[in-house]
PDB file of C-alpha atoms and ligand atoms in Angstrom:
ATOM      1  CA  UNK A   1      12.205 -34.865 -86.840  1.00 48.00           C
ATOM      2  CA  UNK A   2      10.300 -38.376 -86.435  1.00 55.00           C
ATOM      3  CA  UNK A   3       8.648 -39.486 -89.474  1.00 71.00           C
ATOM      4  CA  UNK A   4       4.717 -39.523 -89.221  1.00 95.00           C
ATOM      5  CA  UNK A   5       4.497 -43.046 -90.266  1.00 97.00           C
ATOM      6  CA  UNK A   6       0.847 -44.392 -91.695  1.00 97.00           C
ATOM      7  CA  UNK A   7       1.369 -48.089 -90.074  1.00 97.00           C
ATOM      8  CA  UNK A   8       0.131 -51.133 -91.712  1.00 98.00           C
ATOM      9  CA  UNK A   9      -3.392 -52.367 -90.265  1.00 97.00           C
ATOM     10  CA  UNK A  10      -3.367 -55.381 -91.988  1.00 98.00           C
ATOM     11  CA  UNK A  11      -1.977 -57.714 -94.976  1.00 98.00           C
ATOM     12  CA  UNK A  12      -5.133 -59.422 -96.394  1.00 98.00           C
ATOM     13  CA  UNK A  13      -5.201 -62.870 -99.214  1.00 98.00           C
ATOM     14  CA  UNK A  14      -7.923 -62.569-101.579  1.00 98.00           C
ATOM     15  CA  UNK A  15     -11.224 -63.919-100.297  1.00 98.00           C
ATOM     16  CA  UNK A  16     -12.512 -66.772-102.512  1.00 98.00           C
ATOM     17  CA  UNK A  17     -13.378 -66.096-105.891  1.00 98.00           C
ATOM     18  CA  UNK A  18     -16.416 -65.956-107.024  1.00 97.00           C
ATOM     19  CA  UNK A  19     -17.961 -65.297-111.283  1.00 97.00           C
ATOM     20  CA  UNK A  20     -19.482 -62.066-112.027  1.00 96.00           C
ATOM     21  CA  UNK A  21     -21.196 -63.384-115.189  1.00 96.00           C
ATOM     22  CA  UNK A  22     -18.976 -65.771-117.295  1.00 96.00           C
ATOM     23  CA  UNK A  23     -16.099 -63.286-117.877  1.00 97.00           C
ATOM     24  CA  UNK A  24     -14.960 -62.273-114.546  1.00 98.00           C
ATOM     25  CA  UNK A  25     -13.620 -64.261-111.801  1.00 98.00           C
ATOM     26  CA  UNK A  26     -13.218 -61.758-108.987  1.00 98.00           C
ATOM     27  CA  UNK A  27     -12.151 -61.849-105.672  1.00 98.00           C
ATOM     28  CA  UNK A  28     -14.163 -59.412-103.163  1.00 98.00           C
ATOM     29  CA  UNK A  29     -12.057 -57.256-101.065  1.00 98.00           C
ATOM     30  CA  UNK A  30     -14.621 -55.580 -99.528  1.00 98.00           C
ATOM     31  CA  UNK A  31     -17.476 -54.512 -98.632  1.00 97.00           C
ATOM     32  CA  UNK A  32     -18.007 -58.418 -98.437  1.00 96.00           C
ATOM     33  CA  UNK A  33     -14.834 -60.332 -98.559  1.00 97.00           C
ATOM     34  CA  UNK A  34     -13.441 -58.147 -95.862  1.00 96.00           C
ATOM     35  CA  UNK A  35     -14.710 -55.661 -93.658  1.00 94.00           C
ATOM     36  CA  UNK A  36     -12.487 -52.802 -94.184  1.00 97.00           C
ATOM     37  CA  UNK A  37     -12.994 -49.142 -93.358  1.00 96.00           C
ATOM     38  CA  UNK A  38     -12.529 -47.917 -97.162  1.00 98.00           C
ATOM     39  CA  UNK A  39     -15.295 -45.008 -98.070  1.00 98.00           C
ATOM     40  CA  UNK A  40     -15.409 -43.442-100.435  1.00 98.00           C
ATOM     41  CA  UNK A  41     -14.604 -46.627-101.932  1.00 98.00           C
ATOM     42  CA  UNK A  42     -17.360 -48.888-101.883  1.00 98.00           C
ATOM     43  CA  UNK A  43     -16.198 -52.282-103.329  1.00 98.00           C
ATOM     44  CA  UNK A  44     -13.292 -54.047-104.850  1.00 98.00           C
ATOM     45  CA  UNK A  45     -13.642 -56.535-107.068  1.00 98.00           C
ATOM     46  CA  UNK A  46     -10.366 -58.035-107.808  1.00 98.00           C
ATOM     47  CA  UNK A  47      -9.835 -60.449-111.305  1.00 98.00           C
ATOM     48  CA  UNK A  48      -7.004 -62.403-110.122  1.00 98.00           C
ATOM     49  CA  UNK A  49      -5.065 -63.373-113.194  1.00 98.00           C
ATOM     50  CA  UNK A  50      -6.545 -66.507-115.140  1.00 98.00           C
ATOM     51  CA  UNK A  51      -6.247 -67.953-118.474  1.00 98.00           C
ATOM     52  CA  UNK A  52      -9.187 -67.698-120.613  1.00 98.00           C
ATOM     53  CA  UNK A  53      -9.340 -70.363-123.116  1.00 98.00           C
ATOM     54  CA  UNK A  54     -10.102 -69.016-127.208  1.00 98.00           C
ATOM     55  CA  UNK A  55     -13.639 -68.713-127.461  1.00 97.00           C
ATOM     56  CA  UNK A  56     -16.037 -67.160-130.488  1.00 97.00           C
ATOM     57  CA  UNK A  57     -18.482 -66.103-128.494  1.00 96.00           C
ATOM     58  CA  UNK A  58     -17.304 -63.187-125.823  1.00 97.00           C
ATOM     59  CA  UNK A  59     -17.714 -64.209-122.338  1.00 98.00           C
ATOM     60  CA  UNK A  60     -18.978 -60.922-119.680  1.00 97.00           C
ATOM     61  CA  UNK A  61     -21.783 -60.127-118.309  1.00 97.00           C
ATOM     62  CA  UNK A  62     -24.980 -58.779-119.702  1.00 96.00           C
ATOM     63  CA  UNK A  63     -27.179 -55.797-119.530  1.00 96.00           C
ATOM     64  CA  UNK A  64     -27.495 -54.552-116.035  1.00 97.00           C
ATOM     65  CA  UNK A  65     -28.343 -51.487-114.011  1.00 97.00           C
ATOM     66  CA  UNK A  66     -26.183 -48.803-111.730  1.00 98.00           C
ATOM     67  CA  UNK A  67     -27.170 -45.727-109.882  1.00 98.00           C
ATOM     68  CA  UNK A  68     -25.734 -43.615-107.242  1.00 98.00           C
ATOM     69  CA  UNK A  69     -21.723 -44.176-108.070  1.00 98.00           C
ATOM     70  CA  UNK A  70     -18.879 -44.568-110.024  1.00 98.00           C
ATOM     71  CA  UNK A  71     -17.517 -47.909-111.505  1.00 97.00           C
ATOM     72  CA  UNK A  72     -13.691 -47.520-112.130  1.00 98.00           C
ATOM     73  CA  UNK A  73     -12.320 -50.556-114.185  1.00 98.00           C
ATOM     74  CA  UNK A  74      -8.427 -51.044-114.478  1.00 98.00           C
ATOM     75  CA  UNK A  75      -7.087 -53.490-116.990  1.00 98.00           C
ATOM     76  CA  UNK A  76      -3.743 -55.185-116.495  1.00 98.00           C
ATOM     77  CA  UNK A  77      -4.250 -58.500-118.576  1.00 98.00           C
ATOM     78  CA  UNK A  78      -6.866 -58.868-121.373  1.00 98.00           C
ATOM     79  CA  UNK A  79      -9.055 -56.829-122.718  1.00 98.00           C
ATOM     80  CA  UNK A  80     -12.915 -55.582-121.844  1.00 98.00           C
ATOM     81  CA  UNK A  81     -15.143 -54.174-124.714  1.00 97.00           C
ATOM     82  CA  UNK A  82     -18.083 -51.920-122.677  1.00 96.00           C
ATOM     83  CA  UNK A  83     -21.297 -50.661-124.038  1.00 95.00           C
ATOM     84  CA  UNK A  84     -23.830 -48.461-121.992  1.00 95.00           C
ATOM     85  CA  UNK A  85     -27.103 -46.865-122.652  1.00 94.00           C
ATOM     86  CA  UNK A  86     -25.792 -43.405-122.644  1.00 90.00           C
ATOM     87  CA  UNK A  87     -24.437 -44.720-126.330  1.00 91.00           C
ATOM     88  CA  UNK A  88     -20.687 -44.876-125.142  1.00 91.00           C
ATOM     89  CA  UNK A  89     -18.607 -47.543-125.833  1.00 93.00           C
ATOM     90  CA  UNK A  90     -15.302 -48.622-125.721  1.00 94.00           C
ATOM     91  CA  UNK A  91     -12.590 -51.058-125.067  1.00 97.00           C
ATOM     92  CA  UNK A  92     -10.026 -51.121-122.206  1.00 97.00           C
ATOM     93  CA  UNK A  93      -6.840 -52.431-122.710  1.00 98.00           C
ATOM     94  CA  UNK A  94      -4.189 -53.617-120.394  1.00 98.00           C
ATOM     95  CA  UNK A  95      -3.150 -50.563-118.841  1.00 98.00           C
ATOM     96  CA  UNK A  96      -6.124 -48.466-119.775  1.00 98.00           C
ATOM     97  CA  UNK A  97      -9.014 -47.298-117.064  1.00 98.00           C
ATOM     98  CA  UNK A  98     -12.633 -46.578-117.673  1.00 97.00           C
ATOM     99  CA  UNK A  99     -13.871 -44.364-115.201  1.00 97.00           C
ATOM    100  CA  UNK A 100     -17.807 -44.451-115.431  1.00 96.00           C
ATOM    101  CA  UNK A 101     -20.120 -42.435-113.609  1.00 97.00           C
ATOM    102  CA  UNK A 102     -23.558 -43.988-113.387  1.00 97.00           C
ATOM    103  CA  UNK A 103     -24.849 -41.531-110.978  1.00 97.00           C
ATOM    104  CA  UNK A 104     -28.713 -41.153-111.761  1.00 97.00           C
ATOM    105  CA  UNK A 105     -29.060 -44.227-113.818  1.00 96.00           C
ATOM    106  CA  UNK A 106     -27.257 -46.141-116.916  1.00 96.00           C
ATOM    107  CA  UNK A 107     -27.195 -49.474-118.462  1.00 97.00           C
ATOM    108  CA  UNK A 108     -24.249 -51.058-119.607  1.00 96.00           C
ATOM    109  CA  UNK A 109     -22.583 -54.496-120.823  1.00 97.00           C
ATOM    110  CA  UNK A 110     -19.082 -55.547-120.098  1.00 96.00           C
ATOM    111  CA  UNK A 111     -17.199 -58.567-122.185  1.00 97.00           C
ATOM    112  CA  UNK A 112     -14.448 -59.762-123.084  1.00 98.00           C
ATOM    113  CA  UNK A 113     -12.984 -57.989-126.295  1.00 98.00           C
ATOM    114  CA  UNK A 114     -13.652 -59.725-129.386  1.00 97.00           C
ATOM    115  CA  UNK A 115     -10.075 -60.337-130.405  1.00 97.00           C
ATOM    116  CA  UNK A 116      -9.021 -61.181-127.034  1.00 98.00           C
ATOM    117  CA  UNK A 117     -11.902 -63.571-126.715  1.00 98.00           C
ATOM    118  CA  UNK A 118     -10.684 -65.393-130.072  1.00 98.00           C
ATOM    119  CA  UNK A 119      -7.388 -65.814-128.728  1.00 98.00           C
ATOM    120  CA  UNK A 120      -7.462 -66.604-125.406  1.00 98.00           C
ATOM    121  CA  UNK A 121      -4.559 -65.495-122.551  1.00 98.00           C
ATOM    122  CA  UNK A 122      -3.868 -64.323-119.319  1.00 98.00           C
ATOM    123  CA  UNK A 123      -6.942 -61.673-118.021  1.00 98.00           C
ATOM    124  CA  UNK A 124      -6.527 -59.499-115.003  1.00 98.00           C
ATOM    125  CA  UNK A 125      -9.031 -56.918-113.965  1.00 98.00           C
ATOM    126  CA  UNK A 126      -9.916 -54.466-111.189  1.00 98.00           C
ATOM    127  CA  UNK A 127     -13.341 -53.060-110.554  1.00 98.00           C
ATOM    128  CA  UNK A 128     -13.581 -50.348-108.132  1.00 98.00           C
ATOM    129  CA  UNK A 129     -17.112 -48.934-107.016  1.00 98.00           C
ATOM    130  CA  UNK A 130     -16.559 -45.249-106.193  1.00 98.00           C
ATOM    131  CA  UNK A 131     -19.419 -43.748-103.981  1.00 98.00           C
ATOM    132  CA  UNK A 132     -20.587 -40.220-104.536  1.00 98.00           C
ATOM    133  CA  UNK A 133     -22.136 -37.909-102.021  1.00 98.00           C
ATOM    134  CA  UNK A 134     -25.586 -37.341-101.561  1.00 98.00           C
ATOM    135  CA  UNK A 135     -25.415 -34.420-103.873  1.00 98.00           C
ATOM    136  CA  UNK A 136     -24.547 -35.931-107.014  1.00 98.00           C
ATOM    137  CA  UNK A 137     -26.293 -39.196-106.774  1.00 98.00           C
ATOM    138  CA  UNK A 138     -28.651 -38.004-109.155  1.00 98.00           C
ATOM    139  CA  UNK A 139     -26.481 -35.846-111.683  1.00 97.00           C
ATOM    140  CA  UNK A 140     -25.993 -37.238-115.100  1.00 96.00           C
ATOM    141  CA  UNK A 141     -24.158 -39.789-116.215  1.00 95.00           C
ATOM    142  CA  UNK A 142     -20.894 -39.684-117.649  1.00 94.00           C
ATOM    143  CA  UNK A 143     -17.829 -41.745-119.032  1.00 92.00           C
ATOM    144  CA  UNK A 144     -14.294 -40.849-118.484  1.00 96.00           C
ATOM    145  CA  UNK A 145     -11.765 -43.170-120.853  1.00 96.00           C
ATOM    146  CA  UNK A 146      -8.545 -42.755-120.069  1.00 97.00           C
ATOM    147  CA  UNK A 147      -6.412 -44.979-122.001  1.00 97.00           C
ATOM    148  CA  UNK A 148      -2.690 -45.908-120.909  1.00 97.00           C
ATOM    149  CA  UNK A 149      -0.714 -43.538-122.902  1.00 97.00           C
ATOM    150  CA  UNK A 150      -2.925 -40.418-121.724  1.00 96.00           C
ATOM    151  CA  UNK A 151      -2.569 -41.071-117.800  1.00 98.00           C
ATOM    152  CA  UNK A 152      -0.285 -38.577-115.948  1.00 98.00           C
ATOM    153  CA  UNK A 153       3.021 -40.055-115.026  1.00 98.00           C
ATOM    154  CA  UNK A 154       5.301 -39.338-112.103  1.00 98.00           C
ATOM    155  CA  UNK A 155       8.894 -40.344-113.229  1.00 98.00           C
ATOM    156  CA  UNK A 156      10.736 -41.853-109.695  1.00 98.00           C
ATOM    157  CA  UNK A 157      14.198 -43.214-110.084  1.00 97.00           C
ATOM    158  CA  UNK A 158      13.165 -46.936-110.340  1.00 97.00           C
ATOM    159  CA  UNK A 159       9.829 -46.727-111.504  1.00 98.00           C
ATOM    160  CA  UNK A 160       6.713 -44.725-112.690  1.00 98.00           C
ATOM    161  CA  UNK A 161       3.472 -43.646-110.721  1.00 98.00           C
ATOM    162  CA  UNK A 162       0.707 -43.447-112.975  1.00 98.00           C
ATOM    163  CA  UNK A 163      -1.747 -40.782-111.779  1.00 98.00           C
ATOM    164  CA  UNK A 164      -5.110 -42.099-112.471  1.00 98.00           C
ATOM    165  CA  UNK A 165      -6.698 -39.631-109.961  1.00 98.00           C
ATOM    166  CA  UNK A 166      -6.222 -37.069-107.430  1.00 98.00           C
ATOM    167  CA  UNK A 167      -2.294 -36.316-107.512  1.00 98.00           C
ATOM    168  CA  UNK A 168       1.283 -37.492-106.527  1.00 98.00           C
ATOM    169  CA  UNK A 169       3.920 -35.359-106.016  1.00 97.00           C
ATOM    170  CA  UNK A 170       2.673 -32.498-108.325  1.00 97.00           C
ATOM    171  CA  UNK A 171       1.703 -34.609-111.300  1.00 98.00           C
ATOM    172  CA  UNK A 172      -2.153 -34.209-111.095  1.00 98.00           C
ATOM    173  CA  UNK A 173      -4.114 -37.125-111.970  1.00 97.00           C
ATOM    174  CA  UNK A 174      -5.950 -37.587-115.474  1.00 92.00           C
ATOM    175  CA  UNK A 175      -9.429 -38.486-114.182  1.00 97.00           C
ATOM    176  CA  UNK A 176     -11.775 -35.973-112.569  1.00 97.00           C
ATOM    177  CA  UNK A 177     -13.483 -37.018-109.397  1.00 98.00           C
ATOM    178  CA  UNK A 178     -16.406 -35.575-107.154  1.00 98.00           C
ATOM    179  CA  UNK A 179     -14.649 -36.030-104.223  1.00 98.00           C
ATOM    180  CA  UNK A 180     -10.485 -36.132-103.152  1.00 98.00           C
ATOM    181  CA  UNK A 181      -9.516 -39.388-104.259  1.00 98.00           C
ATOM    182  CA  UNK A 182      -6.234 -40.879-104.848  1.00 98.00           C
ATOM    183  CA  UNK A 183      -5.841 -43.805-107.208  1.00 98.00           C
ATOM    184  CA  UNK A 184      -2.225 -44.450-108.838  1.00 98.00           C
ATOM    185  CA  UNK A 185      -1.004 -47.860-110.696  1.00 98.00           C
ATOM    186  CA  UNK A 186       2.865 -47.284-109.183  1.00 98.00           C
ATOM    187  CA  UNK A 187       5.244 -49.603-111.604  1.00 98.00           C
ATOM    188  CA  UNK A 188       8.544 -50.297-109.367  1.00 98.00           C
ATOM    189  CA  UNK A 189      11.677 -52.245-110.543  1.00 98.00           C
ATOM    190  CA  UNK A 190      13.155 -54.424-107.780  1.00 98.00           C
ATOM    191  CA  UNK A 191      15.042 -52.725-105.416  1.00 98.00           C
ATOM    192  CA  UNK A 192      13.351 -49.489-106.022  1.00 98.00           C
ATOM    193  CA  UNK A 193      11.764 -46.952-103.720  1.00 98.00           C
ATOM    194  CA  UNK A 194       8.841 -44.919-103.785  1.00 98.00           C
ATOM    195  CA  UNK A 195       7.433 -42.668-100.950  1.00 98.00           C
ATOM    196  CA  UNK A 196       3.727 -41.883-100.200  1.00 98.00           C
ATOM    197  CA  UNK A 197       1.844 -39.354 -98.185  1.00 98.00           C
ATOM    198  CA  UNK A 198      -2.026 -39.516 -97.240  1.00 98.00           C
ATOM    199  CA  UNK A 199      -4.059 -37.337 -94.802  1.00 97.00           C
ATOM    200  CA  UNK A 200      -4.882 -39.042 -91.604  1.00 96.00           C
ATOM    201  CA  UNK A 201      -8.475 -39.118 -91.917  1.00 95.00           C
ATOM    202  CA  UNK A 202      -8.259 -40.618 -95.565  1.00 98.00           C
ATOM    203  CA  UNK A 203      -8.734 -44.679 -95.974  1.00 98.00           C
ATOM    204  CA  UNK A 204      -5.947 -46.109 -97.871  1.00 98.00           C
ATOM    205  CA  UNK A 205      -4.953 -49.305 -99.238  1.00 98.00           C
ATOM    206  CA  UNK A 206      -2.542 -51.402-101.727  1.00 98.00           C
ATOM    207  CA  UNK A 207      -3.415 -54.635-104.013  1.00 98.00           C
ATOM    208  CA  UNK A 208       0.056 -55.893-105.010  1.00 99.00           C
ATOM    209  CA  UNK A 209      -1.303 -56.464-108.673  1.00 98.00           C
ATOM    210  CA  UNK A 210       2.136 -57.938-109.637  1.00 98.00           C
ATOM    211  CA  UNK A 211       5.249 -58.724-107.702  1.00 98.00           C
ATOM    212  CA  UNK A 212       6.348 -58.467-103.787  1.00 98.00           C
ATOM    213  CA  UNK A 213       6.850 -55.432-101.795  1.00 98.00           C
ATOM    214  CA  UNK A 214       7.979 -54.554 -98.385  1.00 98.00           C
ATOM    215  CA  UNK A 215       5.815 -51.592 -96.691  1.00 98.00           C
ATOM    216  CA  UNK A 216       7.569 -49.167 -93.912  1.00 97.00           C
ATOM    217  CA  UNK A 217      10.594 -51.637 -93.796  1.00 96.00           C
ATOM    218  CA  UNK A 218       8.417 -54.003 -92.282  1.00 96.00           C
ATOM    219  CA  UNK A 219       5.489 -55.935 -93.868  1.00 98.00           C
ATOM    220  CA  UNK A 220       5.658 -57.631 -96.946  1.00 98.00           C
ATOM    221  CA  UNK A 221       3.225 -58.297 -99.653  1.00 98.00           C
ATOM    222  CA  UNK A 222       2.994 -60.189-102.353  1.00 98.00           C
ATOM    223  CA  UNK A 223       0.664 -60.809-105.602  1.00 98.00           C
ATOM    224  CA  UNK A 224      -2.945 -60.950-105.086  1.00 98.00           C
ATOM    225  CA  UNK A 225      -2.665 -59.324-101.505  1.00 98.00           C
ATOM    226  CA  UNK A 226      -3.813 -56.306-100.268  1.00 98.00           C
ATOM    227  CA  UNK A 227      -2.359 -53.896 -97.654  1.00 98.00           C
ATOM    228  CA  UNK A 228      -4.764 -51.816 -95.373  1.00 98.00           C
ATOM    229  CA  UNK A 229      -3.343 -48.853 -93.536  1.00 98.00           C
ATOM    230  CA  UNK A 230      -4.672 -47.065 -90.033  1.00 98.00           C
ATOM    231  CA  UNK A 231      -5.969 -43.819 -90.527  1.00 97.00           C
ATOM    232  CA  UNK A 232      -3.189 -42.218 -87.974  1.00 96.00           C
ATOM    233  CA  UNK A 233      -0.261 -41.240 -89.580  1.00 97.00           C
ATOM    234  CA  UNK A 234       0.566 -39.922 -93.009  1.00 97.00           C
ATOM    235  CA  UNK A 235       3.794 -41.456 -94.570  1.00 98.00           C
ATOM    236  CA  UNK A 236       4.275 -44.683 -96.431  1.00 98.00           C
ATOM    237  CA  UNK A 237       7.272 -46.325 -97.933  1.00 98.00           C
ATOM    238  CA  UNK A 238       7.097 -49.003-100.338  1.00 98.00           C
ATOM    239  CA  UNK A 239      10.377 -51.060-101.264  1.00 98.00           C
ATOM    240  CA  UNK A 240       9.864 -53.710-104.435  1.00 98.00           C
ATOM    241  CA  UNK A 241      11.384 -56.743-103.290  1.00 98.00           C
ATOM    242  CA  UNK A 242      10.707 -57.705-106.769  1.00 98.00           C
ATOM    243  CA  UNK A 243       9.423 -56.089-110.506  1.00 98.00           C
ATOM    244  CA  UNK A 244       6.233 -54.796-109.014  1.00 98.00           C
ATOM    245  CA  UNK A 245       2.969 -53.283-110.142  1.00 98.00           C
ATOM    246  CA  UNK A 246       0.979 -51.998-106.911  1.00 98.00           C
ATOM    247  CA  UNK A 247      -2.789 -50.387-107.184  1.00 99.00           C
ATOM    248  CA  UNK A 248      -2.969 -47.381-104.808  1.00 98.00           C
ATOM    249  CA  UNK A 249      -5.915 -46.407-103.401  1.00 98.00           C
ATOM    250  CA  UNK A 250      -6.565 -43.288-100.955  1.00 98.00           C
ATOM    251  CA  UNK A 251      -9.516 -41.386-100.436  1.00 98.00           C
ATOM    252  CA  UNK A 252     -11.483 -38.775 -98.081  1.00 98.00           C
ATOM    253  CA  UNK A 253     -14.458 -40.769 -96.947  1.00 98.00           C
ATOM    254  CA  UNK A 254     -18.151 -39.543 -97.572  1.00 98.00           C
ATOM    255  CA  UNK A 255     -19.952 -39.696 -94.133  1.00 97.00           C
ATOM    256  CA  UNK A 256     -23.575 -40.309 -95.033  1.00 98.00           C
ATOM    257  CA  UNK A 257     -26.096 -43.284 -94.692  1.00 98.00           C
ATOM    258  CA  UNK A 258     -25.513 -46.003 -96.874  1.00 98.00           C
ATOM    259  CA  UNK A 259     -28.453 -47.777 -98.503  1.00 98.00           C
ATOM    260  CA  UNK A 260     -27.487 -50.515-101.163  1.00 97.00           C
ATOM    261  CA  UNK A 261     -29.308 -53.048-102.817  1.00 97.00           C
ATOM    262  CA  UNK A 262     -27.325 -54.705-105.722  1.00 95.00           C
ATOM    263  CA  UNK A 263     -26.193 -52.291-108.073  1.00 97.00           C
ATOM    264  CA  UNK A 264     -28.046 -49.261-106.597  1.00 98.00           C
ATOM    265  CA  UNK A 265     -25.911 -47.312-103.802  1.00 98.00           C
ATOM    266  CA  UNK A 266     -27.494 -44.496-102.138  1.00 98.00           C
ATOM    267  CA  UNK A 267     -28.487 -43.117 -98.657  1.00 98.00           C
ATOM    268  CA  UNK A 268     -31.773 -44.305 -97.775  1.00 98.00           C
ATOM    269  CA  UNK A 269     -34.295 -47.166 -98.304  1.00 98.00           C
ATOM    270  CA  UNK A 270     -36.713 -45.413 -99.975  1.00 98.00           C
ATOM    271  CA  UNK A 271     -34.083 -44.019-102.786  1.00 98.00           C
ATOM    272  CA  UNK A 272     -33.499 -47.787-103.328  1.00 98.00           C
ATOM    273  CA  UNK A 273     -37.188 -48.758-103.884  1.00 98.00           C
ATOM    274  CA  UNK A 274     -37.502 -45.638-106.329  1.00 98.00           C
ATOM    275  CA  UNK A 275     -34.394 -46.624-108.294  1.00 98.00           C
ATOM    276  CA  UNK A 276     -36.157 -50.300-108.615  1.00 97.00           C
ATOM    277  CA  UNK A 277     -39.153 -48.803-109.839  1.00 97.00           C
ATOM    278  CA  UNK A 278     -37.347 -46.355-112.354  1.00 97.00           C
ATOM    279  CA  UNK A 279     -35.398 -49.417-113.412  1.00 97.00           C
ATOM    280  CA  UNK A 280     -38.960 -51.288-114.129  1.00 96.00           C
ATOM    281  CA  UNK A 281     -40.179 -48.201-115.835  1.00 96.00           C
ATOM    282  CA  UNK A 282     -37.237 -48.103-118.218  1.00 94.00           C
ATOM    283  CA  UNK A 283     -36.088 -44.997-117.036  1.00 94.00           C
ATOM    284  CA  UNK A 284     -32.384 -46.039-117.262  1.00 94.00           C
ATOM    285  CA  UNK A 285     -32.727 -46.066-120.853  1.00 91.00           C
ATOM    286  CA  UNK A 286     -32.324 -48.597-123.557  1.00 91.00           C
ATOM    287  CA  UNK A 287     -29.325 -51.033-124.259  1.00 94.00           C
ATOM    288  CA  UNK A 288     -29.375 -53.904-126.716  1.00 91.00           C
ATOM    289  CA  UNK A 289     -28.315 -57.440-125.246  1.00 86.00           C
TER     290      UNK A 289
HETATM  291 MN1   MN B 301     -21.392 -53.163-113.916  1.00 83.92          MN
END
């Protein structure tokens, strides 16, 4: 039987980085850096590995709002401390994932964790913005802290698939999501192979966090590159040319209009106006700087 291969559409380099606050030096792969069809994923900020010097006062980004989507923070090196106006706080260590549903509105702040800041060292993170369907945009905010040890795992012959959300070969992901989404961290040893299958309607991309891979026996991608796939076809094969860590994203698009302004992601311009008004009136709650 002829395999139904999902072909690579492009292997992309990280766009020039910019700072978010003074703690995150990120490459925006989309929507600004590259125009990619990636709904329900709206934004991907990639903090490639960078060495931060020791500092007593943690670097980061101060209190700011979000409405209409979810922020998903995935740590690879270094640690982030998080606080929000719903009273949640936590520390995101390497391998951990924080899945925050901003939905109707939240204030939060994100800084380097104190001990990490005092010591300094390598720092590498991903932050994704996952859109919400219109019917869920004004639902209640929530917070899922997924520590590395609790994330569902599928053991491969030469590696592991950490199933953050969705499902991989029967292993169900740890995070609950509003629309069908697969998010995995693939850890694959050199020469190891891993098969993936996603419906043709889903938007799919891989980010090589570390190492070097070959996709579908053809295209190669190395650390910091993003592999974007065509919609047609379903099956993908990855082979590790070095010990590799790969972030894998695939999801069913949300086919609804988008209105975005800064940290607000809604469907209509009026809803953006409402978000700004609500924020100015203090309806997102309170959080100390
Ligand atoms: Mn934020």
